[in-house]
Structures are given as C-alpha cells and as structure tokens.
PDB file of C-alpha atoms in Angstrom:
ATOM      1  CA  UNK A1395     -22.664  -3.386  12.268  1.00 34.00           C
ATOM      2  CA  UNK A1396     -22.398  -3.078   8.725  1.00 43.00           C
ATOM      3  CA  UNK A1397     -21.170   0.336   8.629  1.00 47.00           C
ATOM      4  CA  UNK A1398     -18.340  -0.383  11.252  1.00 49.00           C
ATOM      5  CA  UNK A1399     -15.327   1.214  10.261  1.00 62.00           C
ATOM      6  CA  UNK A1400     -11.507  -0.396  10.763  1.00 86.00           C
ATOM      7  CA  UNK A1401      -9.217   2.425  11.082  1.00 87.00           C
ATOM      8  CA  UNK A1402      -6.041   1.885   9.550  1.00 86.00           C
ATOM      9  CA  UNK A1403      -2.599   3.893  10.593  1.00 87.00           C
ATOM     10  CA  UNK A1404       0.808   3.672   9.164  1.00 85.00           C
ATOM     11  CA  UNK A1405       3.704   5.832  10.025  1.00 83.00           C
ATOM     12  CA  UNK A1406       6.721   5.666   7.329  1.00 81.00           C
ATOM     13  CA  UNK A1407      10.140   7.338   8.711  1.00 80.00           C
ATOM     14  CA  UNK A1408      13.339   6.826   6.608  1.00 76.00           C
ATOM     15  CA  UNK A1409      16.654   6.112   9.029  1.00 73.00           C
ATOM     16  CA  UNK A1410      20.111   6.026   8.421  1.00 71.00           C
ATOM     17  CA  UNK A1411      22.006   7.447   5.335  1.00 67.00           C
ATOM     18  CA  UNK A1412      18.572   7.446   3.370  1.00 62.00           C
ATOM     19  CA  UNK A1413      17.335   9.857   6.279  1.00 66.00           C
ATOM     20  CA  UNK A1414      20.324  12.327   5.446  1.00 69.00           C
ATOM     21  CA  UNK A1415      19.604  12.421   1.675  1.00 72.00           C
ATOM     22  CA  UNK A1416      16.218  12.031   1.753  1.00 72.00           C
ATOM     23  CA  UNK A1417      14.052  12.490   4.767  1.00 77.00           C
ATOM     24  CA  UNK A1418      10.729  10.650   4.489  1.00 80.00           C
ATOM     25  CA  UNK A1419       8.216  11.323   7.237  1.00 86.00           C
ATOM     26  CA  UNK A1420       4.660   9.875   6.561  1.00 90.00           C
ATOM     27  CA  UNK A1421       1.366   9.459   8.343  1.00 93.00           C
ATOM     28  CA  UNK A1422      -1.422   7.234   6.540  1.00 92.00           C
ATOM     29  CA  UNK A1423      -4.870   7.059   8.223  1.00 93.00           C
ATOM     30  CA  UNK A1424      -7.606   5.083   6.409  1.00 94.00           C
ATOM     31  CA  UNK A1425     -10.928   3.748   7.562  1.00 95.00           C
ATOM     32  CA  UNK A1426     -12.157   0.392   5.837  1.00 94.00           C
ATOM     33  CA  UNK A1427     -15.736  -0.598   6.403  1.00 93.00           C
ATOM     34  CA  UNK A1428     -17.275  -4.341   5.926  1.00 90.00           C
ATOM     35  CA  UNK A1429     -15.097  -6.309   3.670  1.00 91.00           C
ATOM     36  CA  UNK A1430     -12.061  -4.387   4.649  1.00 92.00           C
ATOM     37  CA  UNK A1431     -13.758  -2.031   1.633  1.00 95.00           C
ATOM     38  CA  UNK A1432     -12.185   1.511   1.640  1.00 96.00           C
ATOM     39  CA  UNK A1433     -14.442   4.371   2.688  1.00 96.00           C
ATOM     40  CA  UNK A1434     -11.867   7.034   2.949  1.00 96.00           C
ATOM     41  CA  UNK A1435      -7.656   7.587   3.446  1.00 95.00           C
ATOM     42  CA  UNK A1436      -5.646  10.230   4.482  1.00 96.00           C
ATOM     43  CA  UNK A1437      -2.135  10.952   4.078  1.00 94.00           C
ATOM     44  CA  UNK A1438       0.287  13.652   5.487  1.00 95.00           C
ATOM     45  CA  UNK A1439       3.193  13.485   3.254  1.00 91.00           C
ATOM     46  CA  UNK A1440       6.940  15.447   4.452  1.00 90.00           C
ATOM     47  CA  UNK A1441       9.079  13.628   1.948  1.00 84.00           C
ATOM     48  CA  UNK A1442      12.353  15.707   0.808  1.00 84.00           C
ATOM     49  CA  UNK A1443      10.958  19.171   0.685  1.00 87.00           C
ATOM     50  CA  UNK A1444       7.463  18.220  -0.431  1.00 89.00           C
ATOM     51  CA  UNK A1445       4.864  19.124   2.053  1.00 94.00           C
ATOM     52  CA  UNK A1446       1.542  17.393   0.172  1.00 95.00           C
ATOM     53  CA  UNK A1447      -1.831  16.416   1.992  1.00 96.00           C
ATOM     54  CA  UNK A1448      -3.822  14.031   0.159  1.00 96.00           C
ATOM     55  CA  UNK A1449      -7.395  13.026   0.720  1.00 97.00           C
ATOM     56  CA  UNK A1450      -9.614  10.242  -1.109  1.00 97.00           C
ATOM     57  CA  UNK A1451     -13.126   9.623  -0.329  1.00 97.00           C
ATOM     58  CA  UNK A1452     -14.672   6.235  -1.505  1.00 97.00           C
ATOM     59  CA  UNK A1453     -18.033   7.199  -2.241  1.00 96.00           C
ATOM     60  CA  UNK A1454     -19.988   3.347  -2.674  1.00 93.00           C
ATOM     61  CA  UNK A1455     -23.496   4.595  -3.013  1.00 94.00           C
ATOM     62  CA  UNK A1456     -22.573   7.193  -5.856  1.00 96.00           C
ATOM     63  CA  UNK A1457     -19.432   4.748  -7.685  1.00 97.00           C
ATOM     64  CA  UNK A1458     -16.979   7.007  -7.155  1.00 97.00           C
ATOM     65  CA  UNK A1459     -13.519   8.183  -5.708  1.00 97.00           C
ATOM     66  CA  UNK A1460     -13.047  11.461  -4.868  1.00 97.00           C
ATOM     67  CA  UNK A1461      -9.055  12.765  -4.575  1.00 97.00           C
ATOM     68  CA  UNK A1462      -8.515  15.549  -3.255  1.00 98.00           C
ATOM     69  CA  UNK A1463      -4.129  16.790  -2.731  1.00 97.00           C
ATOM     70  CA  UNK A1464      -3.471  19.764  -1.198  1.00 97.00           C
ATOM     71  CA  UNK A1465       0.202  21.257  -1.581  1.00 96.00           C
ATOM     72  CA  UNK A1466       1.203  23.208   1.439  1.00 95.00           C
ATOM     73  CA  UNK A1467       4.644  24.506   0.099  1.00 95.00           C
ATOM     74  CA  UNK A1468       2.609  25.947  -2.995  1.00 96.00           C
ATOM     75  CA  UNK A1469      -0.912  26.834  -1.450  1.00 96.00           C
ATOM     76  CA  UNK A1470      -2.608  24.527  -4.422  1.00 97.00           C
ATOM     77  CA  UNK A1471      -5.282  22.084  -4.573  1.00 97.00           C
ATOM     78  CA  UNK A1472      -5.643  19.024  -6.988  1.00 97.00           C
ATOM     79  CA  UNK A1473      -8.981  17.496  -7.516  1.00 97.00           C
ATOM     80  CA  UNK A1474      -9.748  14.285  -9.185  1.00 95.00           C
ATOM     81  CA  UNK A1475     -12.686  11.882  -9.226  1.00 95.00           C
ATOM     82  CA  UNK A1476     -13.007   7.955 -10.574  1.00 97.00           C
ATOM     83  CA  UNK A1477     -15.475   5.814 -10.969  1.00 97.00           C
ATOM     84  CA  UNK A1478     -15.297   2.120  -8.482  1.00 97.00           C
ATOM     85  CA  UNK A1479     -17.300  -0.266  -7.939  1.00 96.00           C
ATOM     86  CA  UNK A1480     -18.868  -0.541  -4.844  1.00 93.00           C
ATOM     87  CA  UNK A1481     -15.986  -2.110  -2.510  1.00 95.00           C
ATOM     88  CA  UNK A1482     -13.236  -1.084  -3.410  1.00 97.00           C
ATOM     89  CA  UNK A1483     -10.053  -1.328  -1.449  1.00 96.00           C
ATOM     90  CA  UNK A1484      -6.765   1.613  -0.835  1.00 94.00           C
ATOM     91  CA  UNK A1485      -3.191  -0.035  -1.098  1.00 90.00           C
ATOM     92  CA  UNK A1486      -2.910  -0.929   2.622  1.00 87.00           C
ATOM     93  CA  UNK A1487      -5.930  -1.910   2.650  1.00 89.00           C
ATOM     94  CA  UNK A1488      -5.530  -4.240   0.071  1.00 90.00           C
ATOM     95  CA  UNK A1489      -2.376  -5.707   2.188  1.00 86.00           C
ATOM     96  CA  UNK A1490      -5.249  -6.424   4.903  1.00 89.00           C
ATOM     97  CA  UNK A1491      -7.408  -8.618   2.280  1.00 92.00           C
ATOM     98  CA  UNK A1492      -4.023 -10.580   1.272  1.00 92.00           C
ATOM     99  CA  UNK A1493      -3.845 -11.542   5.274  1.00 92.00           C
ATOM    100  CA  UNK A1494      -7.381 -12.965   5.165  1.00 92.00           C
ATOM    101  CA  UNK A1495      -6.425 -15.118   1.829  1.00 91.00           C
ATOM    102  CA  UNK A1496      -5.296 -18.116   2.267  1.00 88.00           C
ATOM    103  CA  UNK A1497      -2.628 -17.821  -1.363  1.00 93.00           C
ATOM    104  CA  UNK A1498      -0.378 -20.559  -1.647  1.00 95.00           C
ATOM    105  CA  UNK A1499       2.595 -20.648  -3.162  1.00 97.00           C
ATOM    106  CA  UNK A1500       1.748 -20.512  -7.364  1.00 97.00           C
ATOM    107  CA  UNK A1501      -1.732 -19.017  -7.046  1.00 97.00           C
ATOM    108  CA  UNK A1502      -2.843 -15.608  -7.909  1.00 97.00           C
ATOM    109  CA  UNK A1503      -5.546 -13.376  -7.176  1.00 96.00           C
ATOM    110  CA  UNK A1504      -7.128 -10.060  -8.397  1.00 96.00           C
ATOM    111  CA  UNK A1505      -7.957  -7.416  -5.957  1.00 96.00           C
ATOM    112  CA  UNK A1506     -10.073  -4.483  -7.254  1.00 97.00           C
ATOM    113  CA  UNK A1507      -7.979  -1.200  -5.769  1.00 97.00           C
ATOM    114  CA  UNK A1508      -8.345   2.666  -6.138  1.00 96.00           C
ATOM    115  CA  UNK A1509      -5.786   5.845  -5.271  1.00 95.00           C
ATOM    116  CA  UNK A1510      -9.022   8.106  -6.109  1.00 95.00           C
ATOM    117  CA  UNK A1511      -7.058   9.144  -9.268  1.00 94.00           C
ATOM    118  CA  UNK A1512      -7.382   5.722 -11.120  1.00 95.00           C
ATOM    119  CA  UNK A1513      -9.324   1.873 -10.393  1.00 96.00           C
ATOM    120  CA  UNK A1514      -7.483  -1.210 -11.192  1.00 96.00           C
ATOM    121  CA  UNK A1515      -7.755  -4.711 -10.646  1.00 97.00           C
ATOM    122  CA  UNK A1516      -4.383  -5.760  -8.932  1.00 96.00           C
ATOM    123  CA  UNK A1517      -2.954  -8.730  -9.166  1.00 97.00           C
ATOM    124  CA  UNK A1518      -1.112 -10.531  -6.448  1.00 97.00           C
ATOM    125  CA  UNK A1519       0.851 -13.698  -6.991  1.00 97.00           C
ATOM    126  CA  UNK A1520       1.797 -15.917  -4.411  1.00 97.00           C
ATOM    127  CA  UNK A1521       5.749 -17.090  -5.067  1.00 98.00           C
ATOM    128  CA  UNK A1522       7.519 -18.857  -2.810  1.00 97.00           C
ATOM    129  CA  UNK A1523       7.919 -20.379   1.002  1.00 98.00           C
ATOM    130  CA  UNK A1524      10.834 -18.041   2.607  1.00 97.00           C
ATOM    131  CA  UNK A1525      12.508 -17.820   6.117  1.00 97.00           C
ATOM    132  CA  UNK A1526      12.708 -14.797   6.844  1.00 93.00           C
ATOM    133  CA  UNK A1527      15.052 -12.857   9.691  1.00 91.00           C
ATOM    134  CA  UNK A1528      12.430 -10.722  11.493  1.00 87.00           C
ATOM    135  CA  UNK A1529      12.175  -8.240  14.645  1.00 82.00           C
ATOM    136  CA  UNK A1530      10.744 -11.337  15.996  1.00 85.00           C
ATOM    137  CA  UNK A1531      13.381 -13.720  15.210  1.00 91.00           C
ATOM    138  CA  UNK A1532      13.824 -15.931  12.425  1.00 94.00           C
ATOM    139  CA  UNK A1533      10.186 -16.829  11.034  1.00 95.00           C
ATOM    140  CA  UNK A1534       8.269 -19.245   8.077  1.00 97.00           C
ATOM    141  CA  UNK A1535       6.951 -16.620   5.228  1.00 97.00           C
ATOM    142  CA  UNK A1536       5.231 -16.600   2.326  1.00 97.00           C
ATOM    143  CA  UNK A1537       7.097 -14.175  -0.470  1.00 97.00           C
ATOM    144  CA  UNK A1538       4.058 -12.280  -2.338  1.00 97.00           C
ATOM    145  CA  UNK A1539       4.290  -9.539  -5.280  1.00 96.00           C
ATOM    146  CA  UNK A1540       2.027  -6.854  -5.891  1.00 95.00           C
ATOM    147  CA  UNK A1541       1.655  -5.739  -9.145  1.00 95.00           C
ATOM    148  CA  UNK A1542       1.239  -2.242  -8.992  1.00 93.00           C
ATOM    149  CA  UNK A1543       4.005  -0.691 -10.915  1.00 91.00           C
ATOM    150  CA  UNK A1544       4.429  -0.467 -14.769  1.00 91.00           C
ATOM    151  CA  UNK A1545       1.201   1.542 -15.441  1.00 91.00           C
ATOM    152  CA  UNK A1546      -1.296  -0.701 -13.108  1.00 92.00           C
ATOM    153  CA  UNK A1547      -1.562   1.885 -10.626  1.00 92.00           C
ATOM    154  CA  UNK A1548       1.839   4.073 -11.054  1.00 88.00           C
ATOM    155  CA  UNK A1549       3.250   4.518 -13.964  1.00 89.00           C
ATOM    156  CA  UNK A1550       6.878   3.959 -13.311  1.00 86.00           C
ATOM    157  CA  UNK A1551       8.494   0.329 -13.534  1.00 87.00           C
ATOM    158  CA  UNK A1552       8.829  -1.637 -10.108  1.00 88.00           C
ATOM    159  CA  UNK A1553       8.199  -4.730  -7.990  1.00 90.00           C
ATOM    160  CA  UNK A1554       6.074  -4.911  -4.789  1.00 92.00           C
ATOM    161  CA  UNK A1555       7.110  -7.702  -2.751  1.00 94.00           C
ATOM    162  CA  UNK A1556       5.754  -8.301   0.788  1.00 95.00           C
ATOM    163  CA  UNK A1557       6.441 -11.151   3.135  1.00 95.00           C
ATOM    164  CA  UNK A1558       3.348 -12.475   5.598  1.00 95.00           C
ATOM    165  CA  UNK A1559       4.011 -15.258   8.189  1.00 95.00           C
ATOM    166  CA  UNK A1560       3.211 -18.592   7.398  1.00 96.00           C
ATOM    167  CA  UNK A1561       0.947 -19.337   9.977  1.00 94.00           C
ATOM    168  CA  UNK A1562      -2.389 -18.730  11.466  1.00 93.00           C
ATOM    169  CA  UNK A1563      -1.832 -15.013  12.252  1.00 91.00           C
ATOM    170  CA  UNK A1564       0.032 -14.232   8.837  1.00 93.00           C
ATOM    171  CA  UNK A1565       1.432 -11.019   9.846  1.00 91.00           C
ATOM    172  CA  UNK A1566       3.069  -8.772   7.559  1.00 90.00           C
ATOM    173  CA  UNK A1567       6.590  -8.522   8.484  1.00 91.00           C
ATOM    174  CA  UNK A1568       8.643  -7.092   5.183  1.00 90.00           C
ATOM    175  CA  UNK A1569       7.615  -5.211   2.360  1.00 89.00           C
ATOM    176  CA  UNK A1570      10.090  -4.477  -0.448  1.00 88.00           C
ATOM    177  CA  UNK A1571      10.009  -1.889  -3.436  1.00 85.00           C
ATOM    178  CA  UNK A1572      11.894  -2.067  -6.001  1.00 84.00           C
ATOM    179  CA  UNK A1573      12.670   0.617  -8.047  1.00 77.00           C
ATOM    180  CA  UNK A1574      14.256   1.503 -11.542  1.00 69.00           C
ATOM    181  CA  UNK A1575      15.509   4.433 -10.642  1.00 61.00           C
ATOM    182  CA  UNK A1576      18.773   5.969  -8.344  1.00 60.00           C
ATOM    183  CA  UNK A1577      17.084   4.717  -4.883  1.00 59.00           C
ATOM    184  CA  UNK A1578      17.270   0.992  -6.125  1.00 64.00           C
ATOM    185  CA  UNK A1579      15.508  -1.359  -3.585  1.00 69.00           C
ATOM    186  CA  UNK A1580      13.986   0.177  -0.363  1.00 71.00           C
ATOM    187  CA  UNK A1581      12.804  -2.224   2.356  1.00 71.00           C
ATOM    188  CA  UNK A1582      10.397  -1.764   5.168  1.00 70.00           C
ATOM    189  CA  UNK A1583      11.093  -3.657   8.178  1.00 71.00           C
ATOM    190  CA  UNK A1584       8.060  -4.362  10.571  1.00 69.00           C
ATOM    191  CA  UNK A1585       8.728  -3.428  13.730  1.00 61.00           C
TER     192      UNK A1585
END
C-alpha cells in the first residue's frame, strides 16, 4: 500500500583501539514510506560520555520535519522544526536512494535530505570504479562521494565516501568518513 513503511535499522559500534579512546554504541532506526521518503527516525547515541536520544518526525502533509533531542545525562530537551518538501530523505535513507540509481562515474545527482534541523539538496558524485577487499572477498565497486560536510548538512569540514558493488545488488560494502580533526579517517566496513 502507499503508506507501507520499510524499517531501516543500523547499529554502529567502535572496535579495537578506537573503542578504548572513544567508545561508540549507536542504534539508528528509521521508517521509510513510498519512494523511500522519510517518515520518522530515532537515534540512541552513546558516544564517549554523551548519552542522547534524537527523534525526527517527517510530516509530509504539513511540510515540516520536527526534531526532538533528549540529553539523558543533563535531563534536557532541544526541539526544532524545519520546512521540507513532501518527500525528503534522512541521511541513511539517502544512501538507499543511491542504490536505486544507476549513476555512472563522472555523473552527479542531488537528493533532498533533512536531519530535522536543516533541509538541503545533497550532491552525490559517482567517482570511479574500484576493486575493494570486502567481507565477501574482492568485489568490483563504484566509489561515490556524498557532499554532507562543509556547511551543507554538517558545519565541519569532511568527506564521506560510499562504495557500492558494481552489480545488480548494489550492496553498500564500505563507508568512509574523513574529518579535519585528530580522529582523521573512520572507515566502516559492512558485515
């Protein structure tokens, strides 16, 4: 049906040395409607000493995204809302949209994205074909850059690259975030 929702779940967990320096244990859930349009998202973030829960409700009829963040350590709440078009994607849903596109290297596309605080058109660039060592062995992939940083959705400078398999399944096998500060590059490999 038109209202049928896909539920998207993501668990992020730090490993090895990083985990001892800065522990990350995040759970992300989102409901996506028709055309992968965001309906709501929920993040439980335990990062270092931070302990926050963030809920975003995407109200397509009233063209608003409503943001509610609870800081469980301080027992405080932050709310925000922003105007959005009838169909917008959360960040992870945007990556699913990318999987549905056949974006050849050298081509770009723009995807409407909101985190509940901002609404932006995010540019995605298909950069090049690469062979990548993955949990499923060496796979042919296409590397994309998603322009979320440098005052687009996020203020800080950085680069986000995503590798999808260069086949019909278009599986996301690696995600890399390069930030301009001491942590440097964070690479997430899909398990």
